[in-house]
Coordinates of C-alpha atoms in Angstrom, one line a residue:
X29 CA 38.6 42.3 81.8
X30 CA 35.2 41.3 83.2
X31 CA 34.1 37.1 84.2
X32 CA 33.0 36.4 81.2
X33 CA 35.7 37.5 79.0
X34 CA 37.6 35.5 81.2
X35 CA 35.4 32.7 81.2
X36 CA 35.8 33.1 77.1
X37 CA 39.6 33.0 77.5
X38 CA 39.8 29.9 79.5
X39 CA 37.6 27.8 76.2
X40 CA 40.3 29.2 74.2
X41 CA 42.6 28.2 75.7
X42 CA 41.5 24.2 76.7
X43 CA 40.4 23.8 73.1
X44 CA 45.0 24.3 72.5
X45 CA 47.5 22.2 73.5
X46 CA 48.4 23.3 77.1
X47 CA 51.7 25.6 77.6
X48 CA 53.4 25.9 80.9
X49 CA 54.1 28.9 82.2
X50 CA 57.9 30.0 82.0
X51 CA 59.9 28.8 84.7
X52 CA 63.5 30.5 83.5
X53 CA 65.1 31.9 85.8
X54 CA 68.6 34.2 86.2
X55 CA 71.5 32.4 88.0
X56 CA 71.2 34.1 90.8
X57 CA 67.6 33.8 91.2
X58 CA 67.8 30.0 90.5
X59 CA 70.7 29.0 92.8
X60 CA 68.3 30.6 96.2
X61 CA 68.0 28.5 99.4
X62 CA 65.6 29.6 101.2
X63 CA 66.7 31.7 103.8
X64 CA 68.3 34.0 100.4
X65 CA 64.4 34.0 99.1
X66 CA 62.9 35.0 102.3
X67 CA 65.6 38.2 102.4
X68 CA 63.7 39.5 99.2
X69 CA 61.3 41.8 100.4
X70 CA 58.6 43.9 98.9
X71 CA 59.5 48.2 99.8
X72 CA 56.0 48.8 101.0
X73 CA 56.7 52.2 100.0
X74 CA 55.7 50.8 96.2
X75 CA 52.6 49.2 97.4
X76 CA 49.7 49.9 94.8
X77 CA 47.0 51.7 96.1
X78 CA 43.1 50.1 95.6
X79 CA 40.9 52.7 96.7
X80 CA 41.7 54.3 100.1
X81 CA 41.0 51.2 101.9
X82 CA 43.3 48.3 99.9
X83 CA 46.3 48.2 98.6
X84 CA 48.9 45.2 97.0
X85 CA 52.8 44.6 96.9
X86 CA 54.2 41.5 95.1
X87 CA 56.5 38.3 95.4
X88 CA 59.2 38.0 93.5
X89 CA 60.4 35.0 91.8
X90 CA 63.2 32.4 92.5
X91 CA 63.9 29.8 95.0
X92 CA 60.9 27.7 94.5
X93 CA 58.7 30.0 93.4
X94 CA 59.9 29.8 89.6
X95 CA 56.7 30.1 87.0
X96 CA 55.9 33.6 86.1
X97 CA 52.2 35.0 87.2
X98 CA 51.0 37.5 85.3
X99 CA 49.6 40.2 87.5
X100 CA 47.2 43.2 86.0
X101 CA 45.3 46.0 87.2
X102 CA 41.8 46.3 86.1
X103 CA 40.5 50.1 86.6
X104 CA 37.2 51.4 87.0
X105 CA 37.2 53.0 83.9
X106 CA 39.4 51.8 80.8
X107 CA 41.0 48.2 79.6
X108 CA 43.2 46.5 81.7
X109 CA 47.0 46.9 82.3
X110 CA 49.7 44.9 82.7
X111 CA 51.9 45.8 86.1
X112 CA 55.2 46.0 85.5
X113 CA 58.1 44.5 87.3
X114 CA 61.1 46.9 88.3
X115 CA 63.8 45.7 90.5
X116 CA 63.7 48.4 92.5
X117 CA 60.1 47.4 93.6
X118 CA 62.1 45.1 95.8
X119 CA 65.1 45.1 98.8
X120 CA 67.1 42.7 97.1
X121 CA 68.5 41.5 101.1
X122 CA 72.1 40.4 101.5
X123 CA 72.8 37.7 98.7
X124 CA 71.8 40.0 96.1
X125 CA 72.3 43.0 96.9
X126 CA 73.2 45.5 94.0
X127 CA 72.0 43.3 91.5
X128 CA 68.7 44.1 89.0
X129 CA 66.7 41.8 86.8
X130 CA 65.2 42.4 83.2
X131 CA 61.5 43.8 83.4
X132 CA 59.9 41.2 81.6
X133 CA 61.2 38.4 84.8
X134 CA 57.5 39.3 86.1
X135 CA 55.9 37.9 89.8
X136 CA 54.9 34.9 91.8
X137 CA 52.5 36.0 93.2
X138 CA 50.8 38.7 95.2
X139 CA 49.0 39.9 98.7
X140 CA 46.5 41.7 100.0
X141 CA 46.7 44.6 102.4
X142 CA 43.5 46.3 103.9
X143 CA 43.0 49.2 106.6
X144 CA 40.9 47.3 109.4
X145 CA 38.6 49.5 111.3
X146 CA 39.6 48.6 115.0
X147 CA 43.5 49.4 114.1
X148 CA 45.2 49.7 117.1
X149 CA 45.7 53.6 118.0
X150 CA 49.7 52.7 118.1
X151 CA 50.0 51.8 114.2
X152 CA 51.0 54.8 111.9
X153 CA 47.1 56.6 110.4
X154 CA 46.6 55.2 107.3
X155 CA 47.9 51.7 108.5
X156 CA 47.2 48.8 106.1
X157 CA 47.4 44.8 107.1
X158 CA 48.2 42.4 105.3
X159 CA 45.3 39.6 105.2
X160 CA 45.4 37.7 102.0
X161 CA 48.1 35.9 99.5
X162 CA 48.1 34.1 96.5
X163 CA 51.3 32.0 95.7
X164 CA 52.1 28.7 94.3
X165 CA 50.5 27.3 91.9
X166 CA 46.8 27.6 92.9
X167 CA 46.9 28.1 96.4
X168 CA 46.0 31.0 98.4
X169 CA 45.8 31.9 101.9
X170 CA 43.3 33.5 103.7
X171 CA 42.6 35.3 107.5
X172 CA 40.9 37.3 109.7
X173 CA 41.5 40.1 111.8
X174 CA 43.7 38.7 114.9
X175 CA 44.5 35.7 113.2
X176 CA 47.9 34.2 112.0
X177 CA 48.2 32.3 108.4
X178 CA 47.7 28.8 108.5
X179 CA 46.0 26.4 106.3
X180 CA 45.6 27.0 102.5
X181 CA 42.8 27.1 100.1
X182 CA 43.5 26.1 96.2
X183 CA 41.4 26.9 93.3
X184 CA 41.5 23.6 92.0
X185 CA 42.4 19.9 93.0
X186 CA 43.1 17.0 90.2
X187 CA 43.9 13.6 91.3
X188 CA 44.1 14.1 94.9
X189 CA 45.5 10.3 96.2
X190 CA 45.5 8.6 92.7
X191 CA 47.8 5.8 91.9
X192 CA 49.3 7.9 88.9
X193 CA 49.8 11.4 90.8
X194 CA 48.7 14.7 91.8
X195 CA 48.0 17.2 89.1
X196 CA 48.3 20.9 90.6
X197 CA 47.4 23.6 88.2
X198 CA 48.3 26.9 88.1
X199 CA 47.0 30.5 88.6
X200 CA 48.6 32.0 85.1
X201 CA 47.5 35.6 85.6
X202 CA 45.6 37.7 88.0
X203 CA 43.4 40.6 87.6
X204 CA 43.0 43.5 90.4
X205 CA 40.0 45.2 89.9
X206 CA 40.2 48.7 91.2
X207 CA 37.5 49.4 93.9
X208 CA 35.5 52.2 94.9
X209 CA 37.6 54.5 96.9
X210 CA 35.2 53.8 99.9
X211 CA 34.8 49.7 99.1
X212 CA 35.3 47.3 101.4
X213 CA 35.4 44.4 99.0
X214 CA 37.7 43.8 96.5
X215 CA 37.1 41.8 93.3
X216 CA 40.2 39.8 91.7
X217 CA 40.0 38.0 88.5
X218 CA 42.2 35.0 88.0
X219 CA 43.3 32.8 85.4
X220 CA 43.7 29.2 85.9
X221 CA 45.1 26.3 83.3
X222 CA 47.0 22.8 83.9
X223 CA 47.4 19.8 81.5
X224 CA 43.8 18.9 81.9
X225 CA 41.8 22.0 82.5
X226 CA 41.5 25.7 82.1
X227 CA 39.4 27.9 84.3
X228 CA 38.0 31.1 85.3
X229 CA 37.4 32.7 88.8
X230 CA 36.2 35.6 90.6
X231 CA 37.2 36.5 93.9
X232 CA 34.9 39.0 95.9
X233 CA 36.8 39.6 99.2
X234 CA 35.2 41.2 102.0
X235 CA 38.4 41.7 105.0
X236 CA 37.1 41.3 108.5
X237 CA 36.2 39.1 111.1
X238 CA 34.9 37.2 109.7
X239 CA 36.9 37.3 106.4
X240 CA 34.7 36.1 103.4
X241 CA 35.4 35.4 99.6
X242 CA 32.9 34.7 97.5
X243 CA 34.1 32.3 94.3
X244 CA 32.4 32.4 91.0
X245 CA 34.7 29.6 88.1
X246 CA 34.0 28.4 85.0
X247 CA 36.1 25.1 84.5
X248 CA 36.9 23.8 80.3
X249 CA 38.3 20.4 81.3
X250 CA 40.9 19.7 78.1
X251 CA 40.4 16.0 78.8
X252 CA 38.3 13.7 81.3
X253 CA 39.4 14.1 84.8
X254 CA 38.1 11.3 86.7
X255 CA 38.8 12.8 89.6
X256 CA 38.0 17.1 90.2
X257 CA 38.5 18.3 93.9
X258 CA 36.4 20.9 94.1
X259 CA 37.0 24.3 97.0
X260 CA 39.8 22.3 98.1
X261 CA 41.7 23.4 101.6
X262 CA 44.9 22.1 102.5
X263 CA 46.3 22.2 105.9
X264 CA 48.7 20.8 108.4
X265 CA 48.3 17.9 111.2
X266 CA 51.1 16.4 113.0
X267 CA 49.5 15.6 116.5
X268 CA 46.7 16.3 118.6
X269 CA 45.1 15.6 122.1
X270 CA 45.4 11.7 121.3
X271 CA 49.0 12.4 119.3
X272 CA 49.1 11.2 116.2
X273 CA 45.3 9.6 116.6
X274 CA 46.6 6.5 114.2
X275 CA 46.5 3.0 116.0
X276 CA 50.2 1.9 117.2
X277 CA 51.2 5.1 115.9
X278 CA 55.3 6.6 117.4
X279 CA 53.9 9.7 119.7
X280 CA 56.5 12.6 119.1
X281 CA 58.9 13.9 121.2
X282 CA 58.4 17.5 121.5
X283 CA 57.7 19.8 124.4
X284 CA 54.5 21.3 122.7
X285 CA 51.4 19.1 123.7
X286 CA 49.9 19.4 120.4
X287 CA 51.2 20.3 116.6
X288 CA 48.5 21.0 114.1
X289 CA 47.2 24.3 111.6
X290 CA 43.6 22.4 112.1
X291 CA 42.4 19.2 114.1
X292 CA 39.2 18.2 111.9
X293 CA 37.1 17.4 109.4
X294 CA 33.3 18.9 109.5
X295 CA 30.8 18.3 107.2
X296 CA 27.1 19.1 107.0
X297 CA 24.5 17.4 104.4
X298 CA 20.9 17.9 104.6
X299 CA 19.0 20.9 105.4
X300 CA 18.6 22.3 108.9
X301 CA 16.7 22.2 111.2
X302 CA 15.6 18.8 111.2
X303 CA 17.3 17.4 108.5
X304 CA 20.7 18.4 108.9
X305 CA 23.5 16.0 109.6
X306 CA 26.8 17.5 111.2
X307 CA 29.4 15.2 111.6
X308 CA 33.0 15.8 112.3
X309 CA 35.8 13.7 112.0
X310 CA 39.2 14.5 114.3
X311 CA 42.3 13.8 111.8
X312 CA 44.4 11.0 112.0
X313 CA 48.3 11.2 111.4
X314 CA 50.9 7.5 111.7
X315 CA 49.2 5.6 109.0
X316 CA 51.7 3.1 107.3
X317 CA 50.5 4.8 103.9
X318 CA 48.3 7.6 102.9
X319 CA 44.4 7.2 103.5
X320 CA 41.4 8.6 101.5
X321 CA 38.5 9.0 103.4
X322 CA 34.9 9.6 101.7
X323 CA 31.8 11.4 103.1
X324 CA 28.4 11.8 101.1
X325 CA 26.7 14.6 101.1
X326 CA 23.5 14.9 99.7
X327 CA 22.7 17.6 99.6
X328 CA 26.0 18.9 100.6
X329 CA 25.3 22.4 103.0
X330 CA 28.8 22.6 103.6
X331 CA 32.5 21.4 104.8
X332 CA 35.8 22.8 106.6
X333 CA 38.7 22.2 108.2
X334 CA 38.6 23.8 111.6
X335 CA 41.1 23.9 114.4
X336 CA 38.6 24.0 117.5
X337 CA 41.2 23.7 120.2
X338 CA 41.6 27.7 121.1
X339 CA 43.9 27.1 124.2
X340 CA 47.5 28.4 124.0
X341 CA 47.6 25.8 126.6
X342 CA 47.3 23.2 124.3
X343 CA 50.4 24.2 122.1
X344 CA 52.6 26.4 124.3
X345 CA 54.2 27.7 121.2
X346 CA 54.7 31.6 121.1
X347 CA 56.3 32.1 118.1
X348 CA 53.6 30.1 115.6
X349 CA 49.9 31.2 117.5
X350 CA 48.5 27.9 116.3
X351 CA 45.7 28.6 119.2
X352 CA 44.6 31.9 116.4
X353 CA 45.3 29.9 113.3
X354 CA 42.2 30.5 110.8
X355 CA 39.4 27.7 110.2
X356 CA 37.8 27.9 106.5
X357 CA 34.4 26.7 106.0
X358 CA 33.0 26.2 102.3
X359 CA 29.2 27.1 101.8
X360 CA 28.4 25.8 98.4
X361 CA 25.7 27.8 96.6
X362 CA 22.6 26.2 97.3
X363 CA 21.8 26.2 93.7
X364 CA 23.3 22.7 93.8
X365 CA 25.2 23.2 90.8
X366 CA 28.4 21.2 90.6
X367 CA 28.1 20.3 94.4
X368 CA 24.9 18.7 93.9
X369 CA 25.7 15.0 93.9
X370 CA 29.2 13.8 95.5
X371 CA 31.0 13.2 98.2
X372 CA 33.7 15.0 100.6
X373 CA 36.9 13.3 100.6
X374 CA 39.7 13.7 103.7
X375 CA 43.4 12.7 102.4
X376 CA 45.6 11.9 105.1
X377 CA 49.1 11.9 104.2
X378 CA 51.8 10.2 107.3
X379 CA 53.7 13.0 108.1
X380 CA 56.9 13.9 110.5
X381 CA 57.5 17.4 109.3
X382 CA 56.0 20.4 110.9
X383 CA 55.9 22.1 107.2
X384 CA 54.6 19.7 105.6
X385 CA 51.3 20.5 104.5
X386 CA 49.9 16.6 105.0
X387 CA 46.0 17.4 104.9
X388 CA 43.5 17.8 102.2
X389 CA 39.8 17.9 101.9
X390 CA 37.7 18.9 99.1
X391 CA 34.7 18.0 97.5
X392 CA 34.5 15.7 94.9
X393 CA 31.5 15.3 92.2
X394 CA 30.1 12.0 91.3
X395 CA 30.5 12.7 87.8
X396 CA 33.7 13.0 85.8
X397 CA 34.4 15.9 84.0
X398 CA 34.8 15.7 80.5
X399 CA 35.9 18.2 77.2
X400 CA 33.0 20.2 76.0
X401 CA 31.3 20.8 79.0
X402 CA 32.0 23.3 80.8
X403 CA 31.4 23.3 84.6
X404 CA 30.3 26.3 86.8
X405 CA 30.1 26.3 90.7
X406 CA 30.1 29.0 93.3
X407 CA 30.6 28.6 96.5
X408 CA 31.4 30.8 99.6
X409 CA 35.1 30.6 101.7
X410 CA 34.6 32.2 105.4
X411 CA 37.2 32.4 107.8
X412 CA 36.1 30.8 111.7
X413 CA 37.6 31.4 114.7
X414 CA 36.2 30.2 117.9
X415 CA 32.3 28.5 117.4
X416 CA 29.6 28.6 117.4
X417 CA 30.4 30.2 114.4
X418 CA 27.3 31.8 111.9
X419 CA 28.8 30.6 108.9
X420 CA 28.5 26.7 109.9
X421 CA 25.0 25.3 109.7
X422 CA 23.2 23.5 112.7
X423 CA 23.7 26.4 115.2
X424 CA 21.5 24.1 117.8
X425 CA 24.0 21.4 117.7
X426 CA 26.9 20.8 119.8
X427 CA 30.3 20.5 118.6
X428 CA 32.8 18.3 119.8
X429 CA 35.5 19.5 121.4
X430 CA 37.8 16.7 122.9
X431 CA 38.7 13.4 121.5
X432 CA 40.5 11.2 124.0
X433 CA 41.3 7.5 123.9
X434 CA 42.9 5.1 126.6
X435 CA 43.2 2.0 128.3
X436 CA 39.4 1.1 129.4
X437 CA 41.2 -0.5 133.1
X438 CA 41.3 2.5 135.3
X439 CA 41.3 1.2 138.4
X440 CA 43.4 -2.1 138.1
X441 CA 45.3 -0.5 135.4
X442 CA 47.6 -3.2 133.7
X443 CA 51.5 -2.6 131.9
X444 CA 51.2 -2.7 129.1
X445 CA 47.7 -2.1 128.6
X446 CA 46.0 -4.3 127.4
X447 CA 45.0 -4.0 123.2
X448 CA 41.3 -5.6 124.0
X449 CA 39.2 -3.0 126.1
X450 CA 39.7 0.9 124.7
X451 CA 38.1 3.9 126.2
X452 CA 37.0 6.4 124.3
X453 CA 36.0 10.0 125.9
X454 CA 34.0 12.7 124.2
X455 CA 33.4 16.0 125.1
X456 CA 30.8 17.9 123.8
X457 CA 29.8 22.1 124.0
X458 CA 27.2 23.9 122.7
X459 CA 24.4 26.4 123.9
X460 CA 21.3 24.1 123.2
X461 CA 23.2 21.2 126.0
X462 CA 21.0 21.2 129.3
X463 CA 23.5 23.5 131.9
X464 CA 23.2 20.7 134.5
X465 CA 22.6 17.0 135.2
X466 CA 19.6 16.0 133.0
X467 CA 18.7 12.4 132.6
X468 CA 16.8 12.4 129.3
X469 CA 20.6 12.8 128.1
X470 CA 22.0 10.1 126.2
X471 CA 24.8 8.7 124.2
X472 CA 24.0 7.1 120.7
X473 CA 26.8 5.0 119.7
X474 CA 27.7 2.5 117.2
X475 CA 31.2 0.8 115.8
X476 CA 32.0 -0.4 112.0
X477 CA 33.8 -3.4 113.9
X478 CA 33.9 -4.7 117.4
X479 CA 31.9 -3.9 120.6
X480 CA 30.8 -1.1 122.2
X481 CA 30.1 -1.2 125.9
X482 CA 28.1 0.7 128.3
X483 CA 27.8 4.3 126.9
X484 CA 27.7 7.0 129.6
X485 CA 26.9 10.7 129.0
X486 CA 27.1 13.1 131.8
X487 CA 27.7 16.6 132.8
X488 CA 30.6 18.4 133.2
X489 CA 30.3 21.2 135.7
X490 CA 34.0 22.9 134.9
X491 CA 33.1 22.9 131.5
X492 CA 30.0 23.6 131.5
X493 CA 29.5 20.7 128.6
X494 CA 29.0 17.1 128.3
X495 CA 30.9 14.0 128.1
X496 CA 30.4 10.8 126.6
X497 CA 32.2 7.9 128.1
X498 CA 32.4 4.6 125.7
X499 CA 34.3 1.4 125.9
X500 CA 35.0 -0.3 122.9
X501 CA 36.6 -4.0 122.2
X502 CA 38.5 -4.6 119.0
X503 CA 37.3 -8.0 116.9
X504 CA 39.5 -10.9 116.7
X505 CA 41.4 -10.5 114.1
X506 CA 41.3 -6.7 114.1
X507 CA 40.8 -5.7 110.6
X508 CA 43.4 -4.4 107.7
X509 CA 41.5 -1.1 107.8
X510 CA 40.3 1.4 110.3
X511 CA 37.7 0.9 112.4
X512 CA 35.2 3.8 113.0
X513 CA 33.1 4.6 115.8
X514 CA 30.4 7.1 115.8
X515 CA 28.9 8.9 119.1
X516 CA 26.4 11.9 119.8
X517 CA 24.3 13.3 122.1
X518 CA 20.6 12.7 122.2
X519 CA 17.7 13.2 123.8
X520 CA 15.0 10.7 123.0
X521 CA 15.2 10.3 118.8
X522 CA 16.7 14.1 118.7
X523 CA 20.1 14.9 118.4
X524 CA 21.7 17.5 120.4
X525 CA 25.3 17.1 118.8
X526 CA 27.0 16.5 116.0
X527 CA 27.7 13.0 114.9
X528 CA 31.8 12.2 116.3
X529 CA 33.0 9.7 113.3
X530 CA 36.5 8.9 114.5
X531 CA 38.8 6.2 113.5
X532 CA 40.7 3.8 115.3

């Protein structure tokens, strides 16, 4: 199996009537909560080997995870082969235990194991680490070394927000390519269809830190999609440094100061140096009803959702890590290509549930797709951990790192506060800020709605950053929507930050 006889077999299969994969299931498998799912575990003993350096095991099927994936190895030499399912690939745990399953019952999914080359001296020689999985319908999940799981990428996104509903399609059938025994990449082929479109991709994955894929898909829409999310990443925001960040928003009751697998947006449009625009958006949970935001991008240089905040501090939860959760940052070829006229879009979805993945950004072309033509696009998928980062563009711009708001009476403070005077704090880091006082420094600001009063930008010695103090007064009547207020750091007509775009 090679790209383009992939590529081949995704036309063929938009120009049928689409068939679902098979979601049958035995009893047993069916009737799993999912405690009795999680108890299935893969014997690593029956891992497949991928050279010296990789190696797979497999989910099984049931609980949720009920449509069949074909999984194949591709060798270096020869035609592809299917790999087999065998009950006794798997410890079965408690609910199940002496029970088998027919052979052709097949996967969910699979993952990805790698031999990293700073393994600590205490793991067993040979030790392999799990880094990479694909399960559920398109999604996969990607990290670094020293990193814990957290948000998602999918291969596709159809009708993210619409009126008539989500469309999520499917990875149908892998293909693991065998590497060189010495590789450190590893190429996966994967087979994508839905109602509306079949697709091909190619996944070259380089383990590491960071971690990088490098996507390659050929998309056969079946009919027009007025709405294609392209490198779509899905994550989880319950509440940050300003809670929920959504105006008369409940705060939660919970011990941990902050909830969240990633606390913004970032785009970047434009070319660097001088023509690059960062801007980053902190995410916004509370709404009365899901919100679509839109971001233009022309030309797009790339997008993510990052979780900046790195301070175990800032979570004090042991068990999750979300301080060494992965960011993902999408670096579209610069080709142009399908990313070449569009817009980012940020869906917000209220949320109350930790699990609940309630976050999606992707980018979205200006054009629908329609039958017959066939799109292409390539884009890179690194991991980020703490920035600056090489992967995002603008290196000589600072990032925010705080978003703060409050009641703009500090020293006569009133209870309750009152709605008409806000104040909004900043904070800012990045290696081209002055490391002291320096009054050429100053804060740009601007509001969709209401009035912004007597910007401040200043120094902060403990941080070794810079702050921007704003206040900001609602209009009378506030409007239905959200309001949003923009701030960065200049000196003169030069920026020396990122653009903050925050709602209110």
């Amino acid at each position: 199996m090679t790209f383009e006889a992939l590529s081949e077999l995704a036309a063929q299969r938009a120009a049928a009537p689409y068939a679902a994969p098979p979601e049958d299931l035995p009893p047993a498998l069916a009737a799993l909560d999912y405690d009795g799912y999680r108890a299935i575990t893969f014997r690593p003993a029956e891992s497949l080997p991928l050279g010296r350096l990789f190696s797979a095991q497999f989910f099984h099927r049931g609980f949720l995870q009920r449509k069949r994936v074909a999984l194949n190895l591709q060798p270096l030499d020869g035609p592809a082969r299917p790999i087999p399912y065998e009950s006794r690939l798997f410890d079965p745990g408690p609910r199940l235990a002496g029970q088998s399953f027919p052979p052709d019952l097949g996967f969910a999914g699979f993952r990805l194991h790698y031999a990293f080359p700073n393994t600590p001296a205490w793991r067993p020689k040979g030790f392999q680490e799990e880094f990479l999985v694909f399960l559920g319908a398109s999604y996969f999940r990607l990290r670094a070394a020293d990193q814990e799981y957290g948000l998602s990428a999918r291969g596709l996104a159809i009708g993210t927000g619409a009126p008539e509903g989500e469309e999520f399609p499917d990875f149908v059938a892998h293909w693991l390519c065998e590497p060189e025994p010495e590789a450190r990449s590893l190429t996966v082929l994967s087979l994508l269809d839905s109602p509306s479109v079949a697709g091909a991709y190619r996944f070259v994955i380089a383990p590491g830190d960071p971690a990088r894929i490098d996507v390659t898909a050929a998309l056969h829409p079946r009919r027009p999609i007025a709405k294609l999310g392209l490198a779509p990443l899905t994550s989880m925001f319950l509440y940050g440094e300003n809670g929920p960040g959504a105006r008369g928003a409940k705060p939660f009751d919970d011990f941990r100061p902050q909830v969240h697998d990633s606390d913004g947006l970032c785009v970047a449009a434009g070319t660097a140096p001088a023509g690059l625009d960062r801007r980053w958006r902190p995410l916004v949970n509370g709404r009365p009803r899901p919100q679509i935001s839109a971001f233009a991008s022309k030309p797009l240089a790339g997008f993510g959702l990052l979780q900046r905040e790195r301070n175990f501090a800032a979570y004090l939860d042991v068990e999750a890590r979300q301080e060494a959760r992965p960011s993902l940052w999408v670096s579209p070829d610069p080709a142009g290509g399908a990313f070449a006229a569009g817009a980012v879009q940020l869906y917000e979805i209220p949320s109350g549930e930790e699990y609940m993945d309630n976050i999606v950004a992707a980018f979205v072309p200006a054009e629908a797709a329609r039958p017959g033509a066939a799109l292409r696009l390539a884009y890179g998928l690194t991991t980020v951990g703490a920035e600056p980062a090489a992967a995002i563009p603008g290196a000589g711009l600072a990032r925010v790192t705080a978003t703060r708001f409050g009641a703009a009476e500090r020293l006569r403070p009133m209870t309750p506060p009152r709605p008409e005077r806000r104040l909004c704090m900043i904070d800012f880091e990045g290696p081209g800020l002055p490391g002291g006082p320096d009054e050429s420094v100053a804060a740009e600001v601007s509001a969709s709605a209401g009035t912004t009063h007597e910007p401040v930008a200043n120094f902060v010695p403990q941080t070794g950053g810079w702050r921007i103090y704003v206040e900001w007064r609602p209009p009378a009547p506030m409007p239905a929507g959200d309001v949003v207020l923009r701030a960065r750091l200049v000196r003169g007509t030069t920026p020396l930050s990122e653009t903050w775009d925050a709602v209110l």
